[in-house]
Short mmCIF file of C-alpha atoms and ligand atoms in Angstrom, two decimals:
data_model
loop_
_atom_site.label_atom_id
_atom_site.label_comp_id
_atom_site.label_asym_id
_atom_site.label_seq_id
_atom_site.Cartn_x
_atom_site.Cartn_y
_atom_site.Cartn_z
CA MET M 69 -148.21 97.32 -172.82
CA ARG M 70 -148.77 99.80 -169.97
CA GLN M 71 -152.26 100.68 -168.78
CA LEU M 72 -153.90 102.34 -165.82
CA ILE M 73 -157.07 100.81 -164.38
CA ARG M 74 -158.99 103.37 -162.34
CA GLY M 75 -161.72 102.79 -159.75
CA ARG M 76 -162.41 102.35 -156.05
CA VAL M 77 -159.55 100.06 -155.14
CA LEU M 78 -159.60 97.56 -152.26
CA ASP M 79 -157.12 94.91 -151.18
CA PHE M 80 -155.99 93.28 -147.95
CA HIS M 81 -152.66 92.99 -146.18
CA ALA M 82 -153.94 91.15 -143.08
CA ASP M 83 -156.91 89.08 -141.98
CA PRO M 84 -159.74 91.26 -140.60
CA ALA M 85 -160.32 88.54 -138.00
CA ASP M 86 -156.81 89.22 -136.61
CA THR M 87 -156.41 92.98 -136.72
CA GLU M 88 -158.16 96.24 -137.54
CA ASP M 89 -155.30 97.33 -139.81
CA ASN M 90 -156.17 94.86 -142.54
CA HIS M 91 -157.07 96.57 -145.82
CA ARG M 92 -156.21 99.43 -148.15
CA TYR M 93 -159.11 101.35 -149.71
CA LEU M 94 -158.56 104.09 -152.28
CA GLU M 95 -161.70 106.06 -153.16
CA ASP M 96 -160.12 107.31 -156.41
CA GLY M 97 -157.48 104.67 -156.87
CA ALA M 98 -155.62 103.13 -159.75
CA ILE M 99 -153.53 100.12 -160.68
CA LEU M 100 -150.64 100.54 -163.09
CA ILE M 101 -150.17 97.38 -165.14
CA GLU M 102 -147.34 96.45 -167.47
CA ASP M 103 -146.86 93.06 -169.16
CA GLY M 104 -149.50 91.43 -166.95
CA VAL M 105 -147.84 92.55 -163.72
CA ILE M 106 -148.88 95.26 -161.24
CA ARG M 107 -146.20 97.97 -161.25
CA ALA M 108 -147.96 100.22 -158.74
CA THR M 109 -151.24 100.63 -156.86
CA GLY M 110 -152.12 104.01 -155.38
CA ASP M 111 -154.14 107.17 -155.71
CA TYR M 112 -155.10 107.98 -159.28
CA ALA M 113 -153.67 111.50 -158.94
CA ASP M 114 -150.23 110.03 -158.14
CA LEU M 115 -150.20 107.40 -160.89
CA ARG M 116 -151.69 109.20 -163.88
CA GLU M 117 -149.30 109.96 -166.76
CA ASP M 118 -149.84 111.78 -170.04
CA GLY M 119 -150.36 109.37 -172.92
CA LEU M 120 -151.02 106.32 -170.71
CA THR M 121 -154.00 104.11 -171.68
CA GLU M 122 -156.66 104.49 -168.98
CA ILE M 123 -159.76 102.45 -168.21
CA ASP M 124 -162.11 104.12 -165.75
CA HIS M 125 -164.28 101.74 -163.73
CA ARG M 126 -165.56 104.32 -161.22
CA PRO M 127 -167.82 104.00 -159.23
CA TYR M 128 -167.17 100.26 -159.18
CA LEU M 129 -164.85 98.49 -156.76
CA ILE M 130 -161.64 96.86 -158.00
CA LEU M 131 -160.27 93.94 -155.97
CA PRO M 132 -157.81 91.15 -156.63
CA GLY M 133 -159.50 88.43 -158.72
CA PHE M 134 -161.23 85.68 -156.76
CA ILE M 135 -159.43 82.40 -156.15
CA ASP M 136 -161.43 79.15 -156.08
CA PRO M 137 -159.28 76.51 -154.36
CA HIS M 138 -161.54 73.47 -155.00
CA ILE M 139 -163.58 72.90 -158.14
CA HIS M 140 -164.23 69.98 -160.51
CA PHE M 141 -163.71 70.80 -164.19
CA PRO M 142 -165.56 67.70 -165.54
CA GLN M 143 -168.66 68.49 -163.47
CA VAL M 144 -169.84 71.46 -165.56
CA GLN M 145 -172.81 69.31 -166.61
CA VAL M 146 -173.26 67.64 -163.20
CA ILE M 147 -174.06 70.82 -161.25
CA ALA M 148 -177.69 70.78 -160.05
CA SER M 149 -178.24 67.00 -160.13
CA TRP M 150 -181.16 66.10 -157.91
CA GLY M 151 -181.70 64.31 -154.68
CA ALA M 152 -178.60 62.43 -153.64
CA GLN M 153 -175.96 62.56 -150.93
CA LEU M 154 -172.27 62.14 -151.67
CA LEU M 155 -171.74 58.44 -152.53
CA ASP M 156 -174.99 58.08 -154.49
CA TRP M 157 -174.37 61.39 -156.20
CA LEU M 158 -170.92 60.25 -157.33
CA ASN M 159 -172.14 56.90 -158.64
CA THR M 160 -175.40 58.08 -160.19
CA TYR M 161 -174.42 61.36 -161.81
CA THR M 162 -170.76 62.20 -161.48
CA PHE M 163 -168.76 59.17 -162.59
CA PRO M 164 -170.85 58.60 -165.76
CA GLU M 165 -170.49 62.27 -166.70
CA GLU M 166 -166.73 62.29 -166.02
CA ALA M 167 -166.42 59.23 -168.31
CA ARG M 168 -167.22 61.52 -171.26
CA PHE M 169 -163.93 63.36 -170.69
CA ALA M 170 -161.97 60.46 -172.20
CA ASP M 171 -162.87 62.14 -175.50
CA PRO M 172 -160.34 64.93 -176.14
CA ALA M 173 -162.81 66.90 -178.28
CA HIS M 174 -165.37 66.93 -175.46
CA ALA M 175 -162.69 67.83 -172.90
CA GLN M 176 -161.46 70.67 -175.10
CA ALA M 177 -164.94 72.09 -175.67
CA MET M 178 -165.76 71.92 -171.96
CA ALA M 179 -162.42 73.46 -170.91
CA GLY M 180 -163.22 76.65 -172.82
CA ARG M 181 -166.71 76.80 -171.35
CA PHE M 182 -165.38 76.15 -167.84
CA LEU M 183 -162.78 78.92 -167.98
CA ASP M 184 -165.29 81.35 -169.49
CA LEU M 185 -167.60 80.63 -166.57
CA LEU M 186 -164.83 81.20 -164.03
CA THR M 187 -163.86 84.59 -165.41
CA ALA M 188 -167.50 85.62 -165.94
CA HIS M 189 -167.89 85.12 -162.18
CA GLY M 190 -164.72 87.05 -161.32
CA THR M 191 -162.57 84.02 -160.57
CA THR M 192 -159.08 84.37 -161.98
CA SER M 193 -157.36 81.34 -160.41
CA ALA M 194 -158.61 77.90 -159.44
CA VAL M 195 -157.45 74.59 -158.08
CA ALA M 196 -159.22 72.07 -160.27
CA PHE M 197 -159.83 68.35 -160.26
CA CYS M 198 -159.87 66.92 -163.79
CA SER M 199 -161.26 63.50 -164.72
CA VAL M 200 -159.14 60.34 -164.55
CA HIS M 201 -158.26 60.73 -168.23
CA PRO M 202 -155.02 62.60 -168.96
CA GLU M 203 -156.85 64.15 -171.94
CA SER M 204 -159.01 66.15 -169.53
CA ALA M 205 -155.99 67.70 -167.78
CA GLU M 206 -154.30 68.35 -171.13
CA ALA M 207 -157.39 70.19 -172.35
CA LEU M 208 -157.72 72.30 -169.21
CA PHE M 209 -154.04 73.26 -169.05
CA ALA M 210 -153.92 74.12 -172.76
CA ALA M 211 -156.99 76.36 -172.48
CA SER M 212 -155.78 77.97 -169.27
CA ASP M 213 -152.29 78.55 -170.68
CA ALA M 214 -153.82 80.19 -173.77
CA ARG M 215 -155.71 82.59 -171.46
CA ASN M 216 -152.63 83.06 -169.25
CA MET M 217 -154.65 82.09 -166.15
CA ALA M 218 -152.92 80.86 -163.01
CA MET M 219 -154.36 77.34 -162.80
CA ILE M 220 -153.48 74.52 -160.43
CA ALA M 221 -154.92 71.24 -161.66
CA GLY M 222 -154.43 67.53 -161.85
CA LYS M 223 -156.01 64.40 -163.24
CA VAL M 224 -157.70 62.38 -160.53
CA MET M 225 -156.06 59.12 -159.58
CA MET M 226 -158.79 56.51 -158.91
CA ASP M 227 -158.32 52.76 -159.28
CA ARG M 228 -161.32 51.20 -157.51
CA ASN M 229 -164.95 51.59 -156.41
CA ALA M 230 -166.10 53.28 -159.60
CA ILE M 231 -167.24 52.29 -163.09
CA ALA M 232 -164.39 51.04 -165.28
CA ALA M 233 -164.63 54.05 -167.60
CA VAL M 234 -163.26 56.32 -164.84
CA GLN M 235 -160.62 54.02 -163.38
CA ASP M 236 -156.87 53.93 -163.87
CA THR M 237 -154.46 51.60 -162.08
CA ALA M 238 -151.88 52.46 -159.44
CA GLN M 239 -149.09 52.38 -162.03
CA GLN M 240 -151.00 54.11 -164.81
CA GLY M 241 -152.18 56.81 -162.40
CA TYR M 242 -148.59 57.42 -161.38
CA ASP M 243 -147.25 57.40 -164.95
CA ASP M 244 -149.97 59.67 -166.38
CA SER M 245 -149.70 62.11 -163.47
CA LYS M 246 -145.92 62.22 -163.75
CA ARG M 247 -146.04 62.89 -167.48
CA LEU M 248 -148.60 65.68 -167.10
CA LEU M 249 -146.65 67.15 -164.20
CA GLU M 250 -143.41 67.19 -166.17
CA LYS M 251 -145.14 68.85 -169.09
CA TRP M 252 -147.26 71.44 -167.30
CA HIS M 253 -145.89 72.22 -163.84
CA GLY M 254 -144.23 75.63 -164.03
CA ARG M 255 -145.11 76.17 -167.70
CA GLY M 256 -146.30 79.78 -167.80
CA ARG M 257 -148.76 80.15 -164.93
CA GLN M 258 -149.75 76.46 -164.85
CA ARG M 259 -149.04 74.28 -161.81
CA TYR M 260 -149.69 70.58 -161.34
CA ALA M 261 -151.60 69.23 -158.33
CA ILE M 262 -151.14 65.55 -157.48
CA THR M 263 -154.75 64.41 -157.17
CA PRO M 264 -155.70 61.10 -155.51
CA ARG M 265 -159.49 61.61 -155.60
CA PHE M 266 -160.14 60.28 -152.09
CA ALA M 267 -159.41 57.20 -149.99
CA ILE M 268 -162.47 55.28 -151.21
CA THR M 269 -161.42 55.32 -154.87
CA SER M 270 -157.68 54.77 -154.35
CA SER M 271 -156.25 51.39 -153.32
CA PRO M 272 -153.34 51.32 -150.85
CA GLU M 273 -151.06 50.73 -153.86
CA GLN M 274 -152.33 53.87 -155.51
CA MET M 275 -152.09 55.94 -152.31
CA HIS M 276 -148.48 54.74 -152.10
CA ALA M 277 -147.89 55.85 -155.71
CA ALA M 278 -149.39 59.27 -154.91
CA GLY M 279 -147.10 59.54 -151.87
CA THR M 280 -144.08 58.65 -154.02
CA LEU M 281 -145.02 61.31 -156.56
CA ALA M 282 -145.49 63.91 -153.80
CA ALA M 283 -142.06 63.05 -152.34
CA GLU M 284 -140.48 63.37 -155.79
CA HIS M 285 -142.16 66.75 -156.35
CA PRO M 286 -142.31 68.53 -153.00
CA ASP M 287 -143.17 71.85 -154.68
CA CYS M 288 -146.45 70.47 -156.08
CA HIS M 289 -149.77 70.77 -154.32
CA VAL M 290 -151.66 67.62 -153.42
CA GLN M 291 -155.46 67.82 -153.47
CA THR M 292 -158.04 65.34 -152.25
CA HIS M 293 -161.26 65.04 -150.22
CA MET M 294 -161.71 64.21 -146.55
CA SER M 295 -164.50 63.78 -144.00
CA GLU M 296 -167.28 65.22 -146.11
CA ASN M 297 -170.09 62.80 -145.34
CA LEU M 298 -170.77 60.23 -142.58
CA ASP M 299 -171.30 57.26 -144.95
CA GLU M 300 -168.07 58.18 -146.73
CA ILE M 301 -166.19 58.17 -143.42
CA ALA M 302 -167.66 54.78 -142.44
CA LEU M 303 -166.72 53.22 -145.80
CA THR M 304 -163.21 54.67 -145.57
CA LYS M 305 -162.78 53.01 -142.15
CA GLN M 306 -163.80 49.67 -143.68
CA LEU M 307 -161.42 50.05 -146.60
CA TYR M 308 -158.49 51.18 -144.42
CA PRO M 309 -159.16 49.19 -141.21
CA THR M 310 -155.77 49.89 -139.64
CA ALA M 311 -155.96 53.68 -140.09
CA ARG M 312 -156.53 55.55 -136.82
CA ASP M 313 -158.93 57.92 -138.59
CA TYR M 314 -159.55 59.34 -142.08
CA LEU M 315 -156.56 61.71 -141.99
CA ASP M 316 -154.34 58.78 -141.03
CA VAL M 317 -154.87 57.24 -144.50
CA TYR M 318 -153.25 60.30 -146.06
CA GLU M 319 -150.70 60.57 -143.24
CA LYS M 320 -149.53 56.94 -143.72
CA TYR M 321 -148.64 57.72 -147.33
CA GLY M 322 -146.70 60.87 -146.48
CA LEU M 323 -149.16 63.37 -147.90
CA LEU M 324 -149.55 65.77 -144.97
CA SER M 325 -147.85 69.12 -145.57
CA GLU M 326 -148.55 72.79 -146.19
CA ASN M 327 -149.14 71.80 -149.84
CA LEU M 328 -152.01 69.44 -148.99
CA LEU M 329 -155.51 70.75 -149.74
CA LEU M 330 -158.20 68.70 -148.00
CA GLY M 331 -161.63 69.44 -149.44
CA HIS M 332 -164.54 69.57 -146.95
CA CYS M 333 -163.19 68.53 -143.48
CA VAL M 334 -166.72 68.70 -142.09
CA HIS M 335 -166.61 65.88 -139.52
CA LEU M 336 -163.09 65.97 -138.05
CA GLN M 337 -161.88 64.14 -134.96
CA PRO M 338 -159.67 65.91 -132.37
CA ARG M 339 -156.57 63.96 -133.46
CA GLU M 340 -157.13 64.94 -137.08
CA ILE M 341 -157.43 68.61 -136.14
CA LYS M 342 -154.23 68.44 -134.10
CA ARG M 343 -152.27 66.72 -136.88
CA MET M 344 -153.55 69.06 -139.57
CA ALA M 345 -152.41 72.03 -137.47
CA GLU M 346 -149.00 70.44 -136.75
CA THR M 347 -148.33 69.64 -140.40
CA GLY M 348 -149.84 72.82 -141.88
CA SER M 349 -152.30 70.81 -143.98
CA ARG M 350 -155.09 73.01 -145.34
CA ALA M 351 -158.84 72.57 -145.00
CA VAL M 352 -161.09 73.82 -147.80
CA PHE M 353 -164.63 74.90 -146.86
CA CYS M 354 -167.18 74.26 -149.64
CA PRO M 355 -170.43 75.71 -148.28
CA THR M 356 -172.77 75.45 -151.28
CA SER M 357 -171.72 71.83 -151.77
CA ASN M 358 -172.00 70.90 -148.10
CA LEU M 359 -175.56 72.28 -148.01
CA PHE M 360 -176.60 70.86 -151.40
CA LEU M 361 -175.33 67.34 -150.66
CA GLY M 362 -176.51 67.56 -147.04
CA SER M 363 -172.97 66.86 -145.84
CA GLY M 364 -172.82 68.99 -142.70
CA LEU M 365 -171.63 72.29 -141.23
CA PHE M 366 -167.93 73.17 -141.49
CA ASP M 367 -166.48 74.53 -138.22
CA ALA M 368 -164.62 77.57 -139.57
CA GLU M 369 -163.91 79.21 -136.22
CA GLY M 370 -163.00 75.94 -134.51
CA LEU M 371 -160.40 75.05 -137.12
CA ARG M 372 -159.04 78.57 -137.10
CA ALA M 373 -158.69 78.51 -133.30
CA ALA M 374 -156.83 75.21 -133.64
CA GLY M 375 -154.30 76.87 -135.96
CA ILE M 376 -155.50 75.41 -139.27
CA THR M 377 -155.45 77.58 -142.40
CA SER M 378 -158.67 77.16 -144.40
CA GLY M 379 -159.64 78.13 -147.92
CA ILE M 380 -163.18 78.67 -149.16
CA ALA M 381 -164.28 77.20 -152.50
CA THR M 382 -167.21 76.42 -154.76
CA ASP M 383 -166.76 72.63 -155.28
CA VAL M 384 -168.81 72.81 -158.47
CA GLY M 385 -170.56 70.42 -159.39
CA GLY M 386 -171.37 69.29 -155.80
CA GLY M 387 -171.37 73.04 -155.25
CA THR M 388 -174.22 74.95 -156.82
CA SER M 389 -172.63 78.18 -158.05
CA TYR M 390 -169.45 79.28 -159.80
CA SER M 391 -169.75 82.56 -157.91
CA MET M 392 -167.39 83.14 -155.02
CA LEU M 393 -169.90 85.80 -153.90
CA GLN M 394 -172.61 83.14 -153.60
CA THR M 395 -170.05 80.87 -151.92
CA LEU M 396 -169.43 83.59 -149.30
CA ASN M 397 -173.19 84.02 -148.95
CA GLU M 398 -173.72 80.35 -148.10
CA GLY M 399 -170.54 80.35 -146.01
CA TYR M 400 -172.06 83.13 -143.94
CA LYS M 401 -175.22 81.05 -143.41
CA VAL M 402 -173.33 77.87 -142.47
CA MET M 403 -171.42 79.92 -139.90
CA GLN M 404 -174.69 81.42 -138.61
CA LEU M 405 -176.01 77.89 -138.02
CA ARG M 406 -172.85 77.24 -135.99
CA GLY M 407 -173.27 80.47 -134.01
CA GLN M 408 -170.29 82.02 -135.84
CA LYS M 409 -169.93 85.33 -137.67
CA LEU M 410 -168.38 86.09 -141.05
CA THR M 411 -167.94 89.85 -141.54
CA SER M 412 -167.93 91.18 -145.07
CA LEU M 413 -164.31 92.33 -144.82
CA ALA M 414 -163.26 88.87 -143.59
CA ALA M 415 -165.28 87.28 -146.39
CA PHE M 416 -163.62 89.29 -149.18
CA HIS M 417 -160.23 88.73 -147.57
CA TRP M 418 -160.93 84.99 -147.59
CA ALA M 419 -161.88 84.82 -151.28
CA THR M 420 -158.73 86.75 -152.27
CA ARG M 421 -155.65 86.93 -150.03
CA GLY M 422 -156.93 84.23 -147.64
CA ASN M 423 -157.21 81.64 -150.41
CA ALA M 424 -153.85 82.76 -151.79
CA ILE M 425 -152.31 82.11 -148.37
CA ALA M 426 -153.95 78.68 -148.26
CA LEU M 427 -152.16 77.98 -151.56
CA GLY M 428 -148.85 79.53 -150.43
CA MET M 429 -149.15 81.98 -153.36
CA ASP M 430 -149.98 85.25 -151.60
CA ASP M 431 -146.91 86.94 -153.10
CA GLN M 432 -148.39 86.45 -156.62
CA ILE M 433 -152.18 86.44 -156.45
CA GLY M 434 -154.96 87.62 -154.13
CA THR M 435 -153.27 91.00 -153.74
CA LEU M 436 -152.80 94.28 -155.57
CA ALA M 437 -149.28 94.75 -154.20
CA LYS M 438 -146.57 95.91 -156.57
CA GLY M 439 -144.98 92.99 -158.42
CA SER M 440 -147.99 90.68 -158.16
CA ASP M 441 -149.94 89.35 -161.14
CA ALA M 442 -152.56 91.72 -162.58
CA ASP M 443 -155.61 89.53 -161.89
CA LEU M 444 -158.53 91.78 -160.97
CA VAL M 445 -162.27 91.70 -160.43
CA VAL M 446 -164.43 94.81 -160.90
CA LEU M 447 -167.59 94.71 -158.78
CA ASN M 448 -170.87 96.62 -159.08
CA ALA M 449 -172.93 96.44 -155.89
CA SER M 450 -175.96 97.94 -157.69
CA ALA M 451 -175.98 95.39 -160.50
CA THR M 452 -179.61 94.28 -160.11
CA PRO M 453 -182.71 96.34 -159.26
CA ALA M 454 -182.91 94.68 -155.84
CA MET M 455 -179.24 95.38 -155.13
CA ALA M 456 -179.55 98.99 -156.33
CA LEU M 457 -182.55 99.54 -154.06
CA ARG M 458 -180.71 98.11 -151.08
CA MET M 459 -177.59 100.14 -151.93
CA GLU M 460 -179.59 103.37 -151.54
CA ARG M 461 -179.39 102.78 -147.78
CA ALA M 462 -175.77 101.55 -147.60
CA GLN M 463 -173.44 103.97 -145.85
CA THR M 464 -170.16 102.14 -145.39
CA LEU M 465 -167.77 100.07 -147.46
CA ALA M 466 -168.48 97.10 -145.17
CA GLU M 467 -172.21 97.39 -145.93
CA GLU M 468 -171.59 97.61 -149.68
CA LEU M 469 -169.39 94.52 -149.50
CA PHE M 470 -172.02 92.66 -147.49
CA ILE M 471 -174.67 93.42 -150.14
CA LEU M 472 -172.29 92.02 -152.77
CA GLN M 473 -171.60 88.98 -150.57
CA ILE M 474 -175.25 88.15 -149.96
CA MET M 475 -176.97 89.31 -153.18
CA GLY M 476 -174.15 89.23 -155.73
CA ASP M 477 -173.31 86.77 -158.50
CA ASP M 478 -171.89 87.09 -162.03
CA ARG M 479 -174.21 90.03 -162.72
CA ALA M 480 -172.24 92.02 -160.13
CA VAL M 481 -168.96 91.30 -161.93
CA ALA M 482 -168.54 94.23 -164.31
CA GLN M 483 -165.16 93.07 -165.56
CA THR M 484 -162.44 90.53 -164.83
CA TYR M 485 -158.80 91.00 -165.76
CA VAL M 486 -156.45 88.05 -166.15
CA ALA M 487 -152.80 89.14 -166.25
CA GLY M 488 -154.00 92.59 -167.30
CA ARG M 489 -156.38 91.37 -170.04
CA PRO M 490 -160.13 92.04 -169.81
CA MET M 491 -162.10 88.78 -170.07
CA LYS M 492 -165.76 89.90 -170.02
CA GLY M 493 -168.15 91.27 -172.60
CA ASP M 494 -167.24 94.20 -174.81
CA GLY M 495 -164.03 94.79 -172.92
CA ALA M 496 -162.71 91.29 -173.64
N1 LIG V 683 -165.40 63.10 -152.95
C1 LIG V 683 -164.79 62.39 -153.93
N2 LIG V 683 -165.05 62.90 -155.14
C2 LIG V 683 -165.84 63.96 -154.92
C3 LIG V 683 -166.46 64.91 -155.81
O1 LIG V 683 -166.31 64.88 -157.02
N3 LIG V 683 -167.21 65.87 -155.21
C4 LIG V 683 -167.37 65.95 -153.87
N4 LIG V 683 -168.13 66.92 -153.36
N5 LIG V 683 -166.83 65.06 -153.03
C5 LIG V 683 -166.08 64.09 -153.56
ZN1 LIG V 684 -164.66 68.17 -154.54
#
């Protein structure tokens, strides 16, 4: 099916922090979609054809769908759990809740709710941690495949320092991950991420198994957590006494590469920064989570200056919103506290093409370039009375984007398209 989506079109071809020639903005633009793929993006006047199905979203903005490169699927009912920092929060709220995902019916029900929430907030692709149970990853992949969403996910490997109901063993973690990977990696838009949860919950034997799996499947992402919280770092040092630092645990097992996504990276040592840059390992900034759990202030500009590519993500349920707009809002504030600036153009680049680059997928998602997947978000900067009032005084695109970044959430998402299909409200 061919269709033309019309509106004020914006996408990025470079990082606004690097160069002034960074985006394309079409005041009366359009995106020609066929079979879930973008065939052309340009001025409406050039793309219109007699008889072509048209959807007119003017005066709203149309951007590539948001990408959330770090989120926990089994934490949909953990989000907003009170009063704890990381290790307490995991033990008190998170592990017991994740235990419920051993039940395939629960996992299935939650997978649908989770994906509905993502698209309601304009997120079209995510990198998701599932629970330890293969059933949770099965449920998420099946639901994502049915929606034709580009999903990167994996079951967590965790064989110690947690309640028994969320533990596997080194061998079982390897076997279950391998089976899921062989079934789902490359099936439609699904990709498998090898997912040792973090050093504290994986024994050396399990880290070795994760390294073996990563060596056997060099085209898979590997996702984990690192240097989020000071108590976590101290316990990791105790558990891996010969490691030079936290990164060295992952380095010893051969996990450092451009496919490695390291959630948080709040308290890095100089050697870790140097090695991450040398190996292309990615950092993922999770501002709402880092503030909520009191973890610390990510050094976005410092890591960038060191040559590290960073993504920006929600980290629900440590994170407090599914909205990438709210994530950019809190990211802006974390950077303010560090004396750093996040412009609105850089922010929207980060949530789209920037995150796609962090995933090595910028030829498919995070862009409106011809040949890429037709994942779109339609944004209304006047969605609430307060936003509309503020918008009366906005004069530039950058100002409009900043209002969306600071005040926006799912109410500002007028529509979300996944591979050309509308996912919200009456349009869905
Ligand atoms: N470190 C290990 N597991 C988790 C988790 O589920 N959330 C966060 N924020 N940090 C973690
Ligand atoms: Zn996380």
